[in-house]
XYZ file of C-alpha atoms in Angstrom:
435
model
C -0.495 0.144 -0.158
C 2.920 2.324 0.614
C 3.764 2.270 -2.915
C 0.625 3.323 -4.791
C 0.409 6.579 -2.092
C 3.928 7.403 -2.507
C 3.536 7.356 -6.351
C 0.401 9.381 -6.018
C 1.503 11.948 -4.203
C 4.725 12.283 -6.079
C 2.588 12.791 -9.293
C 0.623 15.245 -7.341
C 3.754 16.808 -6.201
C 5.205 16.795 -9.841
C 1.872 18.590 -11.004
C 1.700 21.143 -8.559
C 5.420 22.335 -8.934
C 4.880 22.299 -12.788
C 2.075 24.918 -11.839
C -0.413 22.753 -13.978
C -3.862 23.754 -13.157
C -5.134 22.095 -9.704
C -7.936 19.970 -12.115
C -5.359 18.966 -14.635
C -2.828 17.913 -11.929
C -5.292 15.811 -10.172
C -6.780 14.437 -13.119
C -3.835 13.335 -15.024
C -2.581 11.516 -11.413
C -5.984 9.720 -11.186
C -5.379 8.574 -14.657
C -1.717 7.505 -14.613
C -2.532 5.568 -11.449
C -5.602 3.697 -12.860
C -4.333 2.398 -15.315
C -1.013 1.441 -13.243
C -3.116 0.026 -10.692
C -6.274 -0.786 -11.940
C -6.110 -1.351 -16.208
C -7.774 0.012 -18.641
C -10.268 3.445 -16.897
C -12.126 4.344 -19.817
C -15.243 3.402 -19.130
C -14.984 4.376 -15.463
C -13.706 7.746 -15.807
C -16.909 8.351 -18.313
C -19.371 7.538 -16.392
C -17.849 9.233 -13.440
C -17.845 12.785 -14.463
C -21.642 12.296 -16.496
C -22.994 10.679 -13.104
C -21.820 13.717 -11.424
C -22.124 16.489 -13.774
C -26.063 15.215 -14.559
C -27.119 15.588 -11.089
C -29.503 18.272 -10.153
C -27.518 19.705 -7.134
C -24.567 20.559 -9.242
C -27.153 23.607 -10.718
C -26.271 25.092 -7.447
C -22.510 25.976 -8.552
C -23.843 28.358 -11.792
C -26.864 30.360 -10.180
C -24.753 31.379 -6.704
C -22.030 32.492 -8.799
C -23.803 34.187 -11.419
C -25.914 35.657 -8.645
C -22.266 37.035 -7.472
C -21.386 38.069 -10.803
C -24.451 40.375 -11.254
C -23.970 42.128 -7.539
C -20.319 42.474 -8.222
C -21.168 44.834 -11.536
C -23.777 46.171 -9.616
C -22.218 48.758 -8.118
C -22.388 47.196 -4.722
C -19.104 47.944 -2.629
C -18.963 51.698 -2.516
C -22.307 51.785 -1.269
C -21.786 49.155 1.075
C -18.305 50.564 2.437
C -19.965 53.941 2.587
C -23.068 52.982 4.585
C -21.044 51.124 6.698
C -18.320 53.498 7.680
C -20.816 56.043 8.774
C -22.445 53.606 11.200
C -18.895 52.692 12.923
C -16.793 55.526 11.994
C -16.582 56.861 15.537
C -15.809 53.713 17.695
C -12.338 53.010 18.192
C -10.948 51.358 15.312
C -13.227 53.398 13.446
C -12.969 52.479 9.740
C -11.243 49.353 10.368
C -14.534 47.667 11.698
C -15.962 48.421 8.483
C -13.494 46.832 6.598
C -14.742 43.345 8.153
C -18.450 44.533 8.457
C -18.675 45.293 4.342
C -16.267 41.769 3.935
C -18.879 39.984 5.561
C -21.962 41.093 3.764
C -19.653 41.165 0.670
C -18.894 37.547 1.538
C -22.672 36.552 1.562
C -22.548 37.860 -1.718
C -19.677 36.651 -3.998
C -18.698 33.209 -2.047
C -15.425 33.925 -2.521
C -12.450 34.804 -0.214
C -10.313 36.483 -2.920
C -13.193 38.273 -4.574
C -14.081 39.365 -1.214
C -10.235 40.563 -0.592
C -10.063 41.794 -3.977
C -13.155 44.292 -4.122
C -12.816 45.873 -0.732
C -8.570 45.860 -0.796
C -9.623 48.392 -3.614
C -11.986 50.334 -1.793
C -10.612 50.778 1.649
C -7.231 51.005 1.455
C -7.144 54.390 -0.554
C -9.664 56.100 2.643
C -7.809 54.134 5.369
C -4.444 55.833 4.163
C -5.769 59.272 3.515
C -7.388 58.690 7.268
C -3.891 57.733 8.580
C -4.390 54.876 9.700
C -1.669 52.266 10.968
C -0.828 50.226 7.713
C -0.091 46.806 8.989
C -3.594 47.065 10.929
C -5.695 47.884 7.895
C -3.886 45.286 6.148
C -4.655 42.428 8.394
C -7.781 43.572 8.704
C -8.796 43.194 4.932
C -6.985 40.059 4.426
C -8.887 38.329 7.474
C -12.011 39.666 6.394
C -11.240 38.581 2.568
C -11.677 35.093 4.525
C -14.839 35.726 5.458
C -16.043 34.768 1.666
C -15.392 31.044 2.345
C -17.927 30.817 5.584
C -20.201 33.336 5.731
C -22.643 31.285 3.200
C -23.279 30.852 0.210
C -19.705 29.669 0.171
C -17.706 28.468 -2.760
C -15.611 26.116 -0.839
C -18.838 24.970 0.876
C -20.448 23.939 -2.367
C -17.296 21.628 -3.304
C -17.179 20.233 0.148
C -20.531 19.128 -0.348
C -20.032 17.483 -3.476
C -17.116 15.737 -2.384
C -18.214 14.399 0.922
C -22.183 13.927 -0.473
C -23.343 16.238 2.596
C -26.447 18.499 2.092
C -25.146 22.233 0.916
C -28.465 23.494 2.631
C -27.192 21.938 5.665
C -23.473 23.715 5.503
C -24.797 26.783 4.919
C -27.071 26.762 7.824
C -24.166 25.909 9.908
C -21.831 28.076 8.849
C -24.148 31.011 10.117
C -22.830 31.196 13.332
C -19.358 30.372 13.345
C -19.372 33.168 10.456
C -20.927 35.707 12.797
C -18.644 34.802 15.641
C -15.524 35.002 13.279
C -16.732 38.498 12.643
C -17.245 39.393 16.164
C -13.712 37.704 17.167
C -11.907 40.504 14.120
C -13.904 43.569 15.515
C -12.837 42.184 19.159
C -9.114 42.194 17.484
C -9.264 45.658 16.105
C -10.736 47.129 19.485
C -8.003 45.702 21.952
C -5.224 46.969 19.117
C -7.072 50.182 18.673
C -7.197 50.790 22.516
C -3.927 49.364 23.150
C -1.693 49.609 20.101
C -0.799 52.007 17.798
C -2.973 55.052 17.035
C -2.381 58.058 14.366
C -6.084 58.025 12.349
C -7.628 61.285 11.889
C -10.993 61.848 13.050
C -13.268 60.817 10.411
C -16.502 63.411 9.385
C -19.847 63.037 11.830
C -22.772 62.009 10.329
C -26.136 62.639 11.789
C -28.928 59.874 12.620
C -30.881 60.630 9.431
C -27.592 60.133 7.389
C -26.938 56.840 8.540
C -30.343 56.051 8.105
C -29.940 57.117 4.850
C -26.856 54.783 4.134
C -28.610 52.155 4.976
C -31.197 52.369 2.274
C -28.351 50.894 0.280
C -28.010 47.387 2.037
C -31.698 46.894 1.675
C -31.576 45.212 -1.215
C -28.664 43.098 -0.140
C -30.037 42.163 3.000
C -33.172 40.857 1.851
C -31.536 39.242 -0.983
C -29.223 37.454 1.709
C -32.505 37.067 3.473
C -34.633 35.542 0.547
C -31.058 32.833 0.052
C -30.775 31.547 3.341
C -33.794 32.273 4.791
C -35.994 30.006 2.415
C -33.403 27.052 3.156
C -33.474 27.652 7.152
C -37.224 27.821 6.768
C -37.312 24.229 4.369
C -39.429 26.169 1.611
C -36.522 25.386 -0.923
C -33.491 23.557 -1.092
C -30.457 24.640 -1.662
C -30.611 24.910 -5.364
C -33.936 26.130 -5.567
C -32.442 29.187 -2.755
C -29.753 29.358 -5.854
C -32.285 30.289 -8.325
C -34.648 32.475 -6.269
C -30.664 34.307 -5.190
C -29.761 34.500 -9.096
C -32.893 36.213 -10.154
C -33.021 38.666 -7.336
C -29.664 39.687 -8.069
C -31.030 40.468 -11.789
C -33.932 42.247 -9.949
C -31.390 44.571 -7.756
C -28.910 45.366 -10.924
C -32.022 46.564 -12.767
C -33.293 48.330 -10.264
C -29.745 50.350 -9.713
C -30.070 50.783 -13.361
C -26.811 49.148 -13.550
C -28.345 46.291 -16.280
C -27.030 46.302 -19.378
C -26.488 43.924 -22.299
C -22.600 44.741 -21.906
C -23.003 44.295 -18.009
C -24.843 40.786 -18.610
C -22.475 39.481 -21.190
C -19.977 39.963 -19.069
C -21.510 38.671 -16.127
C -22.594 35.547 -17.553
C -19.465 34.922 -18.975
C -17.742 35.132 -16.353
C -19.697 32.578 -14.784
C -19.005 30.271 -17.305
C -15.405 30.468 -16.611
C -15.631 29.835 -13.011
C -18.125 27.301 -13.344
C -16.077 25.093 -15.587
C -12.904 25.383 -13.555
C -14.826 24.492 -10.087
C -16.743 21.775 -12.135
C -13.364 20.589 -14.130
C -11.489 20.280 -10.386
C -14.435 18.277 -9.046
C -14.686 15.875 -11.475
C -10.756 15.286 -11.509
C -11.619 14.899 -7.425
C -14.295 12.176 -8.218
C -11.702 10.533 -10.574
C -8.835 10.461 -7.795
C -11.056 9.239 -5.171
C -12.578 6.459 -7.107
C -8.895 5.277 -8.002
C -7.879 5.617 -4.356
C -10.837 3.761 -2.927
C -10.235 1.273 -5.214
C -6.666 0.784 -4.339
C -7.852 0.552 -0.735
C -5.973 3.811 0.317
C -8.572 5.257 2.618
C -9.326 1.804 4.227
C -5.699 1.320 5.105
C -5.309 4.809 6.399
C -8.346 4.264 8.254
C -7.415 0.960 9.855
C -3.895 2.637 10.121
C -5.092 5.409 12.114
C -7.544 3.630 14.116
C -5.037 1.197 15.679
C -3.478 4.362 17.685
C -7.479 4.221 19.828
C -7.611 7.882 18.996
C -10.663 9.126 20.513
C -12.845 11.530 17.870
C -11.404 14.921 19.441
C -7.772 13.184 18.548
C -8.677 12.197 15.600
C -9.955 15.783 14.901
C -6.867 18.091 16.354
C -4.734 15.459 13.786
C -6.448 16.068 11.341
C -6.576 19.946 12.104
C -2.230 19.540 12.222
C -2.589 18.265 8.805
C -4.660 21.224 7.365
C -2.706 23.986 9.174
C 0.437 22.227 7.633
C -1.157 21.845 4.060
C -2.830 25.449 4.159
C 1.110 26.555 4.487
C 1.869 25.603 0.813
C -1.400 24.444 -0.844
C -4.301 26.665 -1.576
C -7.625 25.483 -0.435
C -9.396 24.356 -3.348
C -6.897 21.445 -4.025
C -6.812 21.000 -0.169
C -10.568 20.321 -0.176
C -11.075 17.699 -3.165
C -7.919 15.769 -2.770
C -7.027 15.269 0.857
C -10.992 15.454 2.290
C -11.749 11.955 0.450
C -9.028 10.230 2.425
C -10.144 11.267 5.832
C -14.151 10.452 4.994
C -14.105 6.992 5.809
C -12.369 7.248 8.806
C -14.719 10.042 10.066
C -17.475 7.785 9.284
C -16.034 5.380 10.609
C -15.587 6.983 13.919
C -19.415 8.853 13.597
C -18.292 11.974 12.814
C -20.453 14.542 11.963
C -19.516 15.760 8.395
C -21.599 18.445 8.502
C -19.774 19.844 11.483
C -16.189 18.479 10.379
C -17.103 20.931 7.179
C -17.073 23.625 8.840
C -13.916 23.243 10.839
C -12.457 22.514 7.273
C -13.609 25.683 6.088
C -11.754 27.344 9.327
C -8.855 25.677 8.455
C -8.879 26.423 4.657
C -9.407 30.342 5.921
C -6.487 30.099 8.407
C -4.750 29.007 5.003
C -5.788 31.875 3.344
C -3.576 34.426 5.625
C -1.144 31.915 6.479
C 2.385 32.673 5.129
C 4.167 31.699 2.756
C 1.696 30.642 0.298
C -1.819 32.784 1.863
C -3.414 33.617 -1.019
C -5.194 36.547 0.348
C -2.021 38.065 1.017
C -0.644 37.703 -2.559
C -3.796 39.502 -4.082
C -4.102 41.680 -1.157
C -0.105 42.756 -2.334
C -1.385 42.814 -5.929
C -4.106 44.951 -5.105
C -1.648 47.188 -3.485
C 0.717 47.372 -6.492
C -1.845 48.544 -8.829
C -2.785 51.252 -6.764
C 0.233 52.714 -5.246
C 3.139 50.878 -7.944
C 6.604 51.140 -6.219
C 5.682 52.693 -2.825
C 2.916 49.561 -2.306
C 5.565 48.481 0.467
C 6.066 44.912 1.594
C 4.930 41.711 1.826
C 5.780 41.484 5.282
C 3.448 44.442 6.520
C 0.897 42.082 5.729
C 1.731 39.065 7.251
C 2.535 40.761 10.544
C -1.051 42.703 10.300
C -2.779 39.461 9.986
C -1.532 37.738 13.294
C -3.790 38.981 15.734
C -6.291 38.036 13.589
C -4.826 34.510 13.212
C -5.338 34.239 16.797
C -9.054 35.061 16.663
C -9.464 32.157 14.146
C -7.740 29.495 15.745
C -10.187 31.061 19.133
C -13.595 30.195 16.852
C -12.101 26.915 15.832
C -11.479 26.180 19.272
C -15.086 27.020 20.011
C -16.367 25.314 17.173
C -14.419 21.611 17.674
C -15.110 22.149 21.819
C -18.695 23.287 21.207
C -20.037 21.222 18.326
C -23.294 22.890 18.989
C -22.039 26.390 17.699
C -22.320 25.142 14.367
C -25.339 22.411 14.224
C -27.482 24.109 16.962
C -29.580 25.756 14.082
C -28.984 22.947 11.742
C -30.840 20.654 14.558
C -33.211 23.416 15.062
C -33.859 22.926 11.139
C -34.074 19.201 10.973
């Protein structure tokens, strides 16, 4: 069994080292290992993608992607940031809280951490610089806030995990609500502590009357209603995740029309971007299922399960061991390949221990969040540095500023992760109420 595992790891390592697309690396690994250890696999490699892509559940992917694309192009971000700045600008930390809150709301629109960090960063950095905020804390809050894109539903990573683990995407969305709110609260708490006891220097921003603050909230109402429509219909059992995604895409179209941002060129861009993103996700998922089939046929998951079970680990000890593995992988790999390549290996072991895969999914998402801001390959760090270069060119500053800035927020993430592990009802309470 050691030989096949080493070969598969070697093939994956060579694929990633050669900068192949994630789906290509997974698919080639599955094909080569399958031909070596199984024989002709052409029939299986045709049936598995067909079965996967013909499932109605897969419709949720393009619908939620389309919802995010339409709202991205509706001018939501600027209005959202301006409205939230009016509400929290006078608190200790001021506009830093706007970064977190805007990221949280935008995360519920885009479902993507990279899109959240890029969009909020482009809006927030000039404003924060203008008001003299500490650069490292500013960068840390934006990079950390961007990670909320995969925890607060609808989340693309949750969709992929749900497909890989064969669990309800609706349950995952409901389970992510409370941990997502706790994560936002943890980030805000970190900002308050840093603002009260750390370096200051920001200038006071303009005061706004209650009427002006309420007027700004008008711009948030459409997105709040849309989020409520998507999550509410799932929670109340009125719609499945796929049906809720259709409501969300339709609602986003209405919002774009109401904001007079809907045009044929805009719709064309949204549809093309949706097609490209959906194609990428489905390519990766199909390749992951092919590799999962080969691994299962060879017997790798069963052998791994028996090996780990021989240590007599409790469920909690097993989860902690997996957490360490994911944290280490998150330092050198992006989240999507971790979910599609590593999660299937642990699934039989988790099922043997009777661990709820929905609860484990939330743990996985938080660990992926950690990886997004953990050096050396934290994707949000590189995305934010790219935004800085686009805005300021040669004066953008060093990556170390972002790395130092995210450290307090990493602590907040670990605290929330500990709470979810120690008290599963933090994630599963709403799911249980819904069931």
